[in-house]
PDB file of C-alpha atoms and ligand atoms in Angstrom:
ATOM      1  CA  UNK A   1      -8.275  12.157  22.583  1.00 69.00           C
ATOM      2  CA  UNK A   2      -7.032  14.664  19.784  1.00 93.00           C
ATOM      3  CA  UNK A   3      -5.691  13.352  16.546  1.00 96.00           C
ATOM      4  CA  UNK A   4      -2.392  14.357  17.850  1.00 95.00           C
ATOM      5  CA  UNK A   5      -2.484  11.982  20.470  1.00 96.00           C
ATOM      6  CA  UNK A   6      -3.686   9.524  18.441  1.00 96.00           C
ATOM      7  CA  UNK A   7      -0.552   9.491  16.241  1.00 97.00           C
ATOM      8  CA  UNK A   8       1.700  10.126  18.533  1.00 96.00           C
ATOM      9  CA  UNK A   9       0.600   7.508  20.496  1.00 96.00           C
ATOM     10  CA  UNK A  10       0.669   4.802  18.254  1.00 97.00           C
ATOM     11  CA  UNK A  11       4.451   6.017  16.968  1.00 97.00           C
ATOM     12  CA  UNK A  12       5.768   4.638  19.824  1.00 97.00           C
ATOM     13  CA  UNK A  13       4.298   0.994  19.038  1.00 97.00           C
ATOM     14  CA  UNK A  14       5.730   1.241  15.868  1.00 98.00           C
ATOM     15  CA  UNK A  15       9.636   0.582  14.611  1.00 98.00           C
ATOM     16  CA  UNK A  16      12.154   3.209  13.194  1.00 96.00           C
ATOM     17  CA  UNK A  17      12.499   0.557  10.321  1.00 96.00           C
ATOM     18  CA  UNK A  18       8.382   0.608   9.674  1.00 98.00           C
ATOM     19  CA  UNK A  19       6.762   2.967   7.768  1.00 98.00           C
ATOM     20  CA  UNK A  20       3.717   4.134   8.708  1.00 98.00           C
ATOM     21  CA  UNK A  21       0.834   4.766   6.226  1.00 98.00           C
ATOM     22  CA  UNK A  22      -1.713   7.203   8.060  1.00 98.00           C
ATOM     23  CA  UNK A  23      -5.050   5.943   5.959  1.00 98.00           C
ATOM     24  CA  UNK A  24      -7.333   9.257   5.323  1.00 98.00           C
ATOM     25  CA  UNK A  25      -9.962   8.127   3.212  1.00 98.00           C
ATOM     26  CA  UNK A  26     -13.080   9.176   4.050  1.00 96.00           C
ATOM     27  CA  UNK A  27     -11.448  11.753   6.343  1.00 97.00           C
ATOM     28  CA  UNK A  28     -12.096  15.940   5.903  1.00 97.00           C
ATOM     29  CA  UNK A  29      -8.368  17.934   5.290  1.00 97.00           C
ATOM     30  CA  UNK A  30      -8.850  19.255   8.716  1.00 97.00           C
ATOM     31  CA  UNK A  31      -8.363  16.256   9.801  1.00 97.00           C
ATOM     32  CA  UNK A  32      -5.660  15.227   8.027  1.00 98.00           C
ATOM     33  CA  UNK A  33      -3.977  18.160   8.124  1.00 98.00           C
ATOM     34  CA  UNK A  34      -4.225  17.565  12.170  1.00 97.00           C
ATOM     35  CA  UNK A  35      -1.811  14.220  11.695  1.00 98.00           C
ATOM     36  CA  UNK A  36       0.123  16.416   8.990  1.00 98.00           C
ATOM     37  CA  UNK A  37       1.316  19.098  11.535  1.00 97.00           C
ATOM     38  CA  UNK A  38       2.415  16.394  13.576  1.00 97.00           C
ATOM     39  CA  UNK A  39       5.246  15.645  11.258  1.00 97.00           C
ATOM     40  CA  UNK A  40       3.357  12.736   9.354  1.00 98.00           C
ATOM     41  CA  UNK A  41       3.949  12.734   5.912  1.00 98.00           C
ATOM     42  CA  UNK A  42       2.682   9.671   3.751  1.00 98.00           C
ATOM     43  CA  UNK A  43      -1.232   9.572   3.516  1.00 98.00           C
ATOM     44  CA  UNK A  44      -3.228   6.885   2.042  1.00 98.00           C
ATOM     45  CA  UNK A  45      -6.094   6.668  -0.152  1.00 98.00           C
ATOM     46  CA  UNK A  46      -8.374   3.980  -2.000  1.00 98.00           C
ATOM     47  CA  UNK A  47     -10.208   6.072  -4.292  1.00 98.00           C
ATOM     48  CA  UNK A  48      -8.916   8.062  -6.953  1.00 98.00           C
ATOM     49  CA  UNK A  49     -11.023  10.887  -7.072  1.00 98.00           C
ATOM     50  CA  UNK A  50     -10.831  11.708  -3.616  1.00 98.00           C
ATOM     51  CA  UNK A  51      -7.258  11.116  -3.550  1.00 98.00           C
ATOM     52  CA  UNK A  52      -7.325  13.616  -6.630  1.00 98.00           C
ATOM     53  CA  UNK A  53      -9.490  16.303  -4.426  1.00 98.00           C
ATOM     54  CA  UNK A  54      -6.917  15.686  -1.273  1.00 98.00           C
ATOM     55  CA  UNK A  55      -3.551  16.044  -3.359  1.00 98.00           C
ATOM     56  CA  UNK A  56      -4.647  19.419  -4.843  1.00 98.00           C
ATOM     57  CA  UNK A  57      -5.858  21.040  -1.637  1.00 98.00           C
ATOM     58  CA  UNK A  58      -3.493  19.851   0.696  1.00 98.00           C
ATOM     59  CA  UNK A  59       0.272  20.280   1.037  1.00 98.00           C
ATOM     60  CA  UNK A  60       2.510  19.709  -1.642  1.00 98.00           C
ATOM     61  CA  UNK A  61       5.216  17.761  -0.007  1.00 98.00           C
ATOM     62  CA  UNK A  62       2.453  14.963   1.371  1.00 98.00           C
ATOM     63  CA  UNK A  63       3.451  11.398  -0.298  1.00 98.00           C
ATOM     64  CA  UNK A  64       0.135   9.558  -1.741  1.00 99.00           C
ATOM     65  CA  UNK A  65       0.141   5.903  -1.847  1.00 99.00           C
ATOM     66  CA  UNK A  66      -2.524   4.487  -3.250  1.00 98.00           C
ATOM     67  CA  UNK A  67      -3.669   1.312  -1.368  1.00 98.00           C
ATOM     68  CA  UNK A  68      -7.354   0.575  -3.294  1.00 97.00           C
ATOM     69  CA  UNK A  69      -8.707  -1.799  -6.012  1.00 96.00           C
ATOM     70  CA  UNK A  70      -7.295   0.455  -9.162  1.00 97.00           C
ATOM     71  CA  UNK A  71      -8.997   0.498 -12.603  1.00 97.00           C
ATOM     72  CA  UNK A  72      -7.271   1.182 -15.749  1.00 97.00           C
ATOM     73  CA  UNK A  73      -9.294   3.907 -16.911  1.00 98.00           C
ATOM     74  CA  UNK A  74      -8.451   5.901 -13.539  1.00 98.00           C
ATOM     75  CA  UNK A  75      -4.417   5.625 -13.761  1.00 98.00           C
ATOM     76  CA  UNK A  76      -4.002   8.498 -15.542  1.00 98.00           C
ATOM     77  CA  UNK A  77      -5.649  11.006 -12.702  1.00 98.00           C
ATOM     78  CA  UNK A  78      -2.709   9.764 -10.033  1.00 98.00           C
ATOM     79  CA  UNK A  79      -0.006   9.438 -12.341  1.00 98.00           C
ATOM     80  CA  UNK A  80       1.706  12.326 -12.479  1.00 98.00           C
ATOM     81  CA  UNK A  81       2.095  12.440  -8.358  1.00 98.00           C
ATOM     82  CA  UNK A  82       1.737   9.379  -6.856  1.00 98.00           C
ATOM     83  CA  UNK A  83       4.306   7.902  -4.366  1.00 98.00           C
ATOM     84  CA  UNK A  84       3.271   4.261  -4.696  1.00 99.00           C
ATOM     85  CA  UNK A  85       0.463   2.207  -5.532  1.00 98.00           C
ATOM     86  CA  UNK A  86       0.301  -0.961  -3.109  1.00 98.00           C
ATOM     87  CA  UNK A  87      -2.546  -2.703  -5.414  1.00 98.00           C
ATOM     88  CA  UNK A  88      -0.948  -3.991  -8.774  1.00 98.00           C
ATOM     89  CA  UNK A  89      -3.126  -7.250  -9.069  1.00 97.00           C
ATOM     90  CA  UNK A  90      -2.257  -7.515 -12.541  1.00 97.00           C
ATOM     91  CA  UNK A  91       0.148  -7.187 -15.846  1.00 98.00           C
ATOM     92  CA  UNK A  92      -2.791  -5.227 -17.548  1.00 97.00           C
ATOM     93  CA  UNK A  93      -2.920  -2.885 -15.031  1.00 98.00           C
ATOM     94  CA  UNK A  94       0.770  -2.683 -14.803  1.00 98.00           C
ATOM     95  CA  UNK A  95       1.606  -2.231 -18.463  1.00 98.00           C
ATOM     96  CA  UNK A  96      -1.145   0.583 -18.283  1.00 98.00           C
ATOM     97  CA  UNK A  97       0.832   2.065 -15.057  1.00 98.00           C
ATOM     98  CA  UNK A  98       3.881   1.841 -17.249  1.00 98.00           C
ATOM     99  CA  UNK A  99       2.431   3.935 -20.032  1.00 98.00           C
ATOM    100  CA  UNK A 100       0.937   6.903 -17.734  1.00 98.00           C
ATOM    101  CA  UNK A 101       3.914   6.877 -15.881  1.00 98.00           C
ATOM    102  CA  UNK A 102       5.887   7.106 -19.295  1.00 98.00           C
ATOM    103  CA  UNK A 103       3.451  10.168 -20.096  1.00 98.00           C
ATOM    104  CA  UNK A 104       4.330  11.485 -17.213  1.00 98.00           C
ATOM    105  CA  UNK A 105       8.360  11.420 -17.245  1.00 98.00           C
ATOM    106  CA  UNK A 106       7.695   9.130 -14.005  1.00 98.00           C
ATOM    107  CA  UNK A 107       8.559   5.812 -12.536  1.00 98.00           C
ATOM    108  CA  UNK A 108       5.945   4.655 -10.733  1.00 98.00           C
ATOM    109  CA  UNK A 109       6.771   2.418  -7.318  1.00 98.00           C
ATOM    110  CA  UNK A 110       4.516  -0.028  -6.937  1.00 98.00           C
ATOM    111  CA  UNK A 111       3.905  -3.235  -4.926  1.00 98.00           C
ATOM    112  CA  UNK A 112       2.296  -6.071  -6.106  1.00 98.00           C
ATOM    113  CA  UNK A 113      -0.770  -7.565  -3.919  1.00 98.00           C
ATOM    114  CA  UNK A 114      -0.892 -10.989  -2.871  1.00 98.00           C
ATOM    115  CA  UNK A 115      -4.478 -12.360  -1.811  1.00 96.00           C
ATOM    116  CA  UNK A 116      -3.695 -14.048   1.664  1.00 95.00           C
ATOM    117  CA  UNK A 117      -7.290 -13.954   3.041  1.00 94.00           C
ATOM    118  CA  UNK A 118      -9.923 -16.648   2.831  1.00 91.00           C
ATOM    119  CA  UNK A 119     -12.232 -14.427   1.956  1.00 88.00           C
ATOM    120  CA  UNK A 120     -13.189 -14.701  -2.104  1.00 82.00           C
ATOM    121  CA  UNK A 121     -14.151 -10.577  -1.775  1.00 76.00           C
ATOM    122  CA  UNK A 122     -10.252  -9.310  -1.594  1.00 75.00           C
ATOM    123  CA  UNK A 123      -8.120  -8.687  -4.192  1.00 86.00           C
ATOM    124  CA  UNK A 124      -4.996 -10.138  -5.212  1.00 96.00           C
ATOM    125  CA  UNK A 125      -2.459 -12.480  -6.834  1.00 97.00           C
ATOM    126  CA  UNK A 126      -1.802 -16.317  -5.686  1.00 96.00           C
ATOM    127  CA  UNK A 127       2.163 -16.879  -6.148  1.00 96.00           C
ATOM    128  CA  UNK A 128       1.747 -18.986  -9.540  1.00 97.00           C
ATOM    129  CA  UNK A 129       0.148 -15.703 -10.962  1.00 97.00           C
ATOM    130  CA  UNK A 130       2.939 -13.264  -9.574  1.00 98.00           C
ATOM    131  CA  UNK A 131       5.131 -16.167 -10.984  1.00 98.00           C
ATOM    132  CA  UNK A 132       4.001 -15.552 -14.553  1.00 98.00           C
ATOM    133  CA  UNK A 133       3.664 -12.221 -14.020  1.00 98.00           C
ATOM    134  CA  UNK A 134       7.194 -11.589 -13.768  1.00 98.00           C
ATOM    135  CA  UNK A 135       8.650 -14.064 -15.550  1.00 98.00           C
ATOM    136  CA  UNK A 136       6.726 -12.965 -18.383  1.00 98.00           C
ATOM    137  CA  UNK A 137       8.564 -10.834 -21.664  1.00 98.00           C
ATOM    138  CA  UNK A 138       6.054  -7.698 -20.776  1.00 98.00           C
ATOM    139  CA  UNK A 139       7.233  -7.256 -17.754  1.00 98.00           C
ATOM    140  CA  UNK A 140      10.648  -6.685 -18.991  1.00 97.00           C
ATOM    141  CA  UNK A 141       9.779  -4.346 -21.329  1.00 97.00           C
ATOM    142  CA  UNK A 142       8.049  -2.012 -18.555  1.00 98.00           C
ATOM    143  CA  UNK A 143      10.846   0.232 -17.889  1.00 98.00           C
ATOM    144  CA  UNK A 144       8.747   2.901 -15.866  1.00 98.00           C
ATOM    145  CA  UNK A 145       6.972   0.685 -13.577  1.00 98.00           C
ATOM    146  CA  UNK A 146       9.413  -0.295 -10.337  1.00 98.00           C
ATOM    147  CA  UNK A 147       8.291  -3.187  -8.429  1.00 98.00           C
ATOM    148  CA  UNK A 148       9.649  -2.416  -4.794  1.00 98.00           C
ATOM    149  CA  UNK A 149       7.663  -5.506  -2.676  1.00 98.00           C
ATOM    150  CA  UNK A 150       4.519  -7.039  -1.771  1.00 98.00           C
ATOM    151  CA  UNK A 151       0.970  -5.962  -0.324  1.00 98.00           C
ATOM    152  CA  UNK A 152      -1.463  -8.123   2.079  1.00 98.00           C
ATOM    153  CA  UNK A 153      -4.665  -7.724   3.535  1.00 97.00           C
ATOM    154  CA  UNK A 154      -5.013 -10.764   5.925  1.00 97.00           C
ATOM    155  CA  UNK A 155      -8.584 -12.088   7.228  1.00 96.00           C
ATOM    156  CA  UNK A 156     -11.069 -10.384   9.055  1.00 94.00           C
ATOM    157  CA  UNK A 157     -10.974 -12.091  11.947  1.00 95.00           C
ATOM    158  CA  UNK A 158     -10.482 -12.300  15.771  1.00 95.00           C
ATOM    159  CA  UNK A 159      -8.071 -15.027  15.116  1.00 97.00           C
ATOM    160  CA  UNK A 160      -4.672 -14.023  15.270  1.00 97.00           C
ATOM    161  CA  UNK A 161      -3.348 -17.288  14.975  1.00 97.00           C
ATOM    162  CA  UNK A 162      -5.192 -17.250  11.367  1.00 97.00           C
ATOM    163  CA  UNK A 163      -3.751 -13.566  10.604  1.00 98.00           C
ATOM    164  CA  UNK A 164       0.022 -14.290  11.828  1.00 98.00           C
ATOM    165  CA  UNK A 165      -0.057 -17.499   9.702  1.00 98.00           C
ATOM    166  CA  UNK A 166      -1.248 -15.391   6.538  1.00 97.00           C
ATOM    167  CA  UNK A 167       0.982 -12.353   7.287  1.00 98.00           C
ATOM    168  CA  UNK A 168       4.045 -15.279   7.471  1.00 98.00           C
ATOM    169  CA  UNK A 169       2.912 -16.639   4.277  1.00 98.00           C
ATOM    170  CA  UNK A 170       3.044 -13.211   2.701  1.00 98.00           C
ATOM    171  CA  UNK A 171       6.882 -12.750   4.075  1.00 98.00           C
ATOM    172  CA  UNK A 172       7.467 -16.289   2.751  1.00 98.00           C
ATOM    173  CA  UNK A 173       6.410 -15.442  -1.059  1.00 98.00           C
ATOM    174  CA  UNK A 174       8.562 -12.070  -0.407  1.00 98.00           C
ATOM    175  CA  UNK A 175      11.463 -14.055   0.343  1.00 98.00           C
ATOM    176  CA  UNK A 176      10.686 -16.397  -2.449  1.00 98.00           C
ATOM    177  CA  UNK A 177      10.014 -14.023  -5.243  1.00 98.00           C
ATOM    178  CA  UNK A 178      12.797 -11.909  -3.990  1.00 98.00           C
ATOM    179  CA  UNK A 179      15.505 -14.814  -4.177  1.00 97.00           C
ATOM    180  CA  UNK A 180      14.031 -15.290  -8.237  1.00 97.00           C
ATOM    181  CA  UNK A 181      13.759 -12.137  -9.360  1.00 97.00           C
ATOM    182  CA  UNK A 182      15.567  -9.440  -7.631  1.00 97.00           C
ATOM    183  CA  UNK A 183      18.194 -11.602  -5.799  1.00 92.00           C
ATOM    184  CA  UNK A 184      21.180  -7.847  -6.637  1.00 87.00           C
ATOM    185  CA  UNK A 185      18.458  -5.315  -6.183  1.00 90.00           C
ATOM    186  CA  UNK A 186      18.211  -3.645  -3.061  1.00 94.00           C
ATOM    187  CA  UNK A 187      15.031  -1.724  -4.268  1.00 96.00           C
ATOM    188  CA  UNK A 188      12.843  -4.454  -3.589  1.00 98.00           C
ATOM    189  CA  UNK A 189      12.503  -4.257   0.054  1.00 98.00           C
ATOM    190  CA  UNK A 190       8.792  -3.900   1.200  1.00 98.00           C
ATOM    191  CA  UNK A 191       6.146  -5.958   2.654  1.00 98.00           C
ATOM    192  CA  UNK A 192       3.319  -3.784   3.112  1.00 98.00           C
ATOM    193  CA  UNK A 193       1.143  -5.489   5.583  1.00 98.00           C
ATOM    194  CA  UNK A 194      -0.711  -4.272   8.955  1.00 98.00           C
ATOM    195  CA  UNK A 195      -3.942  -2.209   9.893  1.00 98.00           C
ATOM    196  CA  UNK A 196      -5.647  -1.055  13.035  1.00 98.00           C
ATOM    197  CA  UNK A 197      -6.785  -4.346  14.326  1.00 97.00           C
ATOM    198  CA  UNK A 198      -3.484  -6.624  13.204  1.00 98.00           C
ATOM    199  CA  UNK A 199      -0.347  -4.630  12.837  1.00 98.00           C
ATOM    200  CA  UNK A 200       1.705  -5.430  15.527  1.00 98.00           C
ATOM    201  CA  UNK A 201       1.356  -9.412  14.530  1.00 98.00           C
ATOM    202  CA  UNK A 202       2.556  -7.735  10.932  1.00 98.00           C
ATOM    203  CA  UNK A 203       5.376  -5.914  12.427  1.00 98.00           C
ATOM    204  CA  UNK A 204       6.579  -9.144  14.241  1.00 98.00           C
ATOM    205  CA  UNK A 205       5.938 -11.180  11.235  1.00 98.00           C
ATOM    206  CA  UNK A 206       8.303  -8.793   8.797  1.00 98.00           C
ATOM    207  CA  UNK A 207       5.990  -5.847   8.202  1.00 98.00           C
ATOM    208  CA  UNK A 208       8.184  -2.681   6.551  1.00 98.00           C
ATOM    209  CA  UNK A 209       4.826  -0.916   5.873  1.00 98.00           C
ATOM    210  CA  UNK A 210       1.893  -0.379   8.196  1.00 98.00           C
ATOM    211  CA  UNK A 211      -1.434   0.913   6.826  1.00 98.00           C
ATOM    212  CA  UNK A 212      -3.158   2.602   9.619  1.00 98.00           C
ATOM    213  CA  UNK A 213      -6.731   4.489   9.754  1.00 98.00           C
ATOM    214  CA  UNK A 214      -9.046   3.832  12.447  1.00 97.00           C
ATOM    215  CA  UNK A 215      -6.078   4.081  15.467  1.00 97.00           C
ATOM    216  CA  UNK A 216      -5.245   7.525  14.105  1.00 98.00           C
ATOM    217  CA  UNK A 217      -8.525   8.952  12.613  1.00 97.00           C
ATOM    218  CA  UNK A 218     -11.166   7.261  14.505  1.00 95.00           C
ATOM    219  CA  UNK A 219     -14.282   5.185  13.064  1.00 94.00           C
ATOM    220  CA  UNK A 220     -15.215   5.670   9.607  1.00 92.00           C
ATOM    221  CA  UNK A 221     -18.278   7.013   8.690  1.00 83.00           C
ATOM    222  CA  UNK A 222     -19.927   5.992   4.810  1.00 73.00           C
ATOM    223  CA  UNK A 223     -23.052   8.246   3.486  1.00 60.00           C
TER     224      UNK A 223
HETATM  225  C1  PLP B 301      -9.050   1.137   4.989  1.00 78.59           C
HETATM  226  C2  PLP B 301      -7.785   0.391   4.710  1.00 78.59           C
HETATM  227  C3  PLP B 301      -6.753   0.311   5.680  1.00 78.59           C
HETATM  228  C4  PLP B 301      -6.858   0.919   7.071  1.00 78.59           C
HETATM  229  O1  PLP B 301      -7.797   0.237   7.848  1.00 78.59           O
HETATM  230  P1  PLP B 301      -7.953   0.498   9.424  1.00 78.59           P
HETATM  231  O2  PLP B 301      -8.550  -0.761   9.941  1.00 78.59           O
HETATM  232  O3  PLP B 301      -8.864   1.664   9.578  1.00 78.59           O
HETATM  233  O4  PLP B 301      -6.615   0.759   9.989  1.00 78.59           O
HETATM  234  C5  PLP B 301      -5.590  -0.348   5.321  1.00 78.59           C
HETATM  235  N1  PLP B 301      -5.423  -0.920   4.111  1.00 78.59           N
HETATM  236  C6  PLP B 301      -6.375  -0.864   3.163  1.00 78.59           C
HETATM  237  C7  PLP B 301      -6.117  -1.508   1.848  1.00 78.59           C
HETATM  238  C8  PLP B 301      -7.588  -0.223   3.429  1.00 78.59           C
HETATM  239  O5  PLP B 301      -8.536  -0.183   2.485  1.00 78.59           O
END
C-alpha cells in the first residue's frame, strides 16, 4: 500500500465535519510530502525542533498543530507559525503562549488537555484544574491566547468499553466548560480526540479532531 492509499483510504471512514490531523513525527518530508500531494493539509508534530526542521523545508501553506508535552522555554521556536497547540496543561504555559504570541503579532489557538487515561504517565488537566484555570483573573488578561476546545488521549488499551467511556467523559467536561465559560462564543468548538487504534469510538463519541499517524504513515520507528 502507498501512502496515498493509505490516506485516501481512511478519508472515507472519516466525517466532512472531522478534521483530520495526519501525525508526521518521526516521518522523512518525502513522506509527508506523499500525504501532502494528496490534498492533506494539517500535519502534526510533538517535538519542537523537528516540527521547526519540517515547517522550514516543507510547504508554506501546511498548518502545524502541535499535539506534544510543550515546555516553556521552547514556545518561542513555534510561535510565529503555529496553527494550534492541542497540549495547554497549564496557566504558566499559557500566559507564556500569550507573550510569544504577543511578540509575534499572533493569536495563538489552542486547546486545553484534559487527562482522561488511568495511566499516571499522560499529561493533562482534571476539570477542578481547568475550573481554576479559567476562572482565574490571568486568564482574562491573556488577550493573544484563544482557547477553541479540549484535547484527550484515552487509555492504552484493548478495551473499548474503557476508551468510549473516557472519550464520553471528555465530551461531557466540553459541554460543561462550554456552558460556563463560552456559553455566546462560537469559537470554542473542538474536541480533539482519536488516533489509529480508537478514532472511530471518538468520532461516535463527539470527536471534531482526529489525530492520525500509524493508519497513514505506517509503524514508527525510534533510533
Ligand atoms: C503519536 C500521537 C498520535 C498518533 O498516534 P497513532 O497511534 O500513530 O495514530 C496522536 N496524538 C498524539 C498526542 C500523539 O503523540
Amino acid at each position: 500500500m502507498s501512502l496515498e492509499n493509505n490516506i485516501k483510504e481512511l478519508k472515507q471512514h472519516i466525517p466532512e465535519h472531522v478534521n483530520l490531523i495526519a501525525v508526521s513525527k518521526t516521518k522523512s518530508t518525502d513522506d509527508i510530502l506523499e500525504v501532502y500531494r494528496t490534498g492533506q493539509r494539517v500535519f502534526g508534530e510533538n517535538k519542537v525542533q523537528e516540527l521547526v526542521t519540517k515547517h522550514e523545508t516543507l510547504p508554506k501553506d501546511i498548518d502545524w498543530h502541535m499535539i506534544g508535552h510543550l515546555q516553556t522555554n521552547k514556545i518561542k521556536y513555534i510561535a510565529p507559525f503555529i496553527s494550534l497547540i492541542h497540549s495547554v496543561d497549564s496557566l504558566k504555559l499559557l500566559k507564556n503562549i500569550d507573550k510569544e504570541a504577543l511578540r509575534n503579532n499572533r493569536i495563538i489557538d489552542c486547546l486545553l488537555q484534559f487527562h482522561i487515561a488511568t495511566e499516571s504517565t499522560k499529561f493533562g488537566l482534571d476539570l477542578e484544574e481547568a475550573n481554576q484555570l479559567l476562572a482565574s483573573e490571568a486568564y482574562k488578561n491573556l488577550n493573544n491566547v484563544r482557547i477553541i476546545g479540549l484535547m484527550g488521549m484515552s487509555t492504552f488499551t484493548d478495551n473499548m468499553d474503557q476508551v468510549r467511556q473516557e472519550f464520553k467523559f471528555l465530551k461531557k467536561c466540553f459541554l460543561e466548560i462550554k456552558n460556563k465559560y463560552f456559553y455566546n462564543r462560537n469559537e470554542f468548538c473542538e474536541i480533539s480526540m482519536g488516533m489509529t487504534n480508537d478514532y472511530q469510538v471518538a468520532i461516535e463519541e463527539g470527536s471534531t479532531m482526529v489525530r492520525i499517524g500509524t493508519l497513514i504513515f505506517g509503524e514508527r520507528t525510534y533510533h
